[in-house]
GROMACS .gro file of C-alpha atoms in nm:
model
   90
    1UNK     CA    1   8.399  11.516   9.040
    2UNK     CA    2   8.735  11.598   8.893
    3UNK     CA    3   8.707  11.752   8.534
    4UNK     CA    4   8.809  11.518   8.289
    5UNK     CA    5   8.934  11.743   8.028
    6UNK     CA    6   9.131  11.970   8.245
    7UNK     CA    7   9.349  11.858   8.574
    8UNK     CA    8   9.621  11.790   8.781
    9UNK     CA    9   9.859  11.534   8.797
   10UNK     CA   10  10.181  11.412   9.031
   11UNK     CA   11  10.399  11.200   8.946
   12UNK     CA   12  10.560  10.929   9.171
   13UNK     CA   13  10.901  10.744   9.159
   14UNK     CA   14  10.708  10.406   9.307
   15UNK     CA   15  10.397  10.240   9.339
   16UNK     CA   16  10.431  10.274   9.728
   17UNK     CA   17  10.464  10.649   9.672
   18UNK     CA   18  10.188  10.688   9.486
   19UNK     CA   19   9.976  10.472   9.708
   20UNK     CA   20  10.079  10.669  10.051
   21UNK     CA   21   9.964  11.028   9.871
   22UNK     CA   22   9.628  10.894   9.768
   23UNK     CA   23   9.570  10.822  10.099
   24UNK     CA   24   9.686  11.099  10.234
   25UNK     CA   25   9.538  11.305  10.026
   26UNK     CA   26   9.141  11.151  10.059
   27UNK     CA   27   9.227  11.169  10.450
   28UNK     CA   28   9.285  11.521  10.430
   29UNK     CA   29   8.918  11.539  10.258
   30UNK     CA   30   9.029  11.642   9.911
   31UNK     CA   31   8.921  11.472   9.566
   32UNK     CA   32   9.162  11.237   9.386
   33UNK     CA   33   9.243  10.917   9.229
   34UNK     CA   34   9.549  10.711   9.072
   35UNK     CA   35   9.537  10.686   8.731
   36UNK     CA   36   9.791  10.568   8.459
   37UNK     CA   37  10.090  10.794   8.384
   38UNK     CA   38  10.034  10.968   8.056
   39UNK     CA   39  10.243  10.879   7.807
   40UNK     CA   40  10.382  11.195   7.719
   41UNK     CA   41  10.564  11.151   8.088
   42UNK     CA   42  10.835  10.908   8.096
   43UNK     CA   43  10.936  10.874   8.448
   44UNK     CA   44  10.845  10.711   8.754
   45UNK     CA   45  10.615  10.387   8.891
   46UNK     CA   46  10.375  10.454   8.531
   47UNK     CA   47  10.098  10.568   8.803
   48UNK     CA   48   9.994  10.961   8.881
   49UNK     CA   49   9.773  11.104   9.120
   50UNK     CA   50   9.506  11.323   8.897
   51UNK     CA   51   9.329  11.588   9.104
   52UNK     CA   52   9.197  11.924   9.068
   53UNK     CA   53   9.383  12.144   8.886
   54UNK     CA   54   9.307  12.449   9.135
   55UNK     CA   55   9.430  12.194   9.457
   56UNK     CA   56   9.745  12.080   9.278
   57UNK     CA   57   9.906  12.372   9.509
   58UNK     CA   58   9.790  12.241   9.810
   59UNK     CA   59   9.839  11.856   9.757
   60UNK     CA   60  10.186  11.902   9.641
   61UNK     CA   61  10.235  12.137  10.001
   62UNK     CA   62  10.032  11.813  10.198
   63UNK     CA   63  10.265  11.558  10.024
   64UNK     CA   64  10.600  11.784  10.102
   65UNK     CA   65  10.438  11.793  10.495
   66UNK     CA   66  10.387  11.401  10.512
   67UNK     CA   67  10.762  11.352  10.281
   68UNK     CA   68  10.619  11.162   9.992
   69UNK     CA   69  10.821  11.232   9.726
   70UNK     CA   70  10.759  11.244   9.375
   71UNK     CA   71  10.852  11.340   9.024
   72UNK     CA   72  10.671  11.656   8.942
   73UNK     CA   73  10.376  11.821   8.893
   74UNK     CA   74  10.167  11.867   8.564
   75UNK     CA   75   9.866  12.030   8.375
   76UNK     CA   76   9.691  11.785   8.179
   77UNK     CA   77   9.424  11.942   7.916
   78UNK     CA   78   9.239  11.786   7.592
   79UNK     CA   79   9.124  12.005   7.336
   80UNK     CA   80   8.997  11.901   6.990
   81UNK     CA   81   9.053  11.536   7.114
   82UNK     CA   82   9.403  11.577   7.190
   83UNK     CA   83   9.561  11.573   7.533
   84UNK     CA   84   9.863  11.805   7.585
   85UNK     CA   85  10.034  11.766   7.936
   86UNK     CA   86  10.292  11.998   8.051
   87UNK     CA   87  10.473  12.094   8.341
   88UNK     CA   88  10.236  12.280   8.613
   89UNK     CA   89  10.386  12.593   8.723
   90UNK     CA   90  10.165  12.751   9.000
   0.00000   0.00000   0.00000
């Protein structure tokens, strides 16, 4: 189960993007799900693909194989009931 207080996130610039790397991604037997964009994001189709933090490497190098775009990569975290989200760096 992906944690819930600390993840990964990609952004897409469509709905059909985002769509085509979910499945993608379960096919290649990794954990993931599309979730509303964040709001501290403002770009894109308004859906991410939230996954493990320590696979964001390797789905962002499986999406780059298949050419699914998208519009970044991010580190989402809530502490002390606040979410910060910021850009991932890996």
């Amino acid at each position: 189960m992906i944690d819930r207080k600390h993840y990964g996130i990609v952004a897409f610039p469509t709905s059909q993007a985002a769509a085509a790397a979910e499945a993608v991604v379960l096919d290649a037997g990794r954990e993931c799900r599309l979730i509303p964009m964040p709001e501290q994001i403002s770009a894109g189709c308004g859906l991410v693909l939230q996954t493990h933090l320590d696979e964001l490497n390797a789905v962002r190098l499986l999406l780059s194989e298949r050419s699914i775009s998208n519009d970044g990569c991010y580190e989402v975290r809530f502490e002390n009931r606040k979410k910060s989200v910021e850009v991932w760096h890996d």
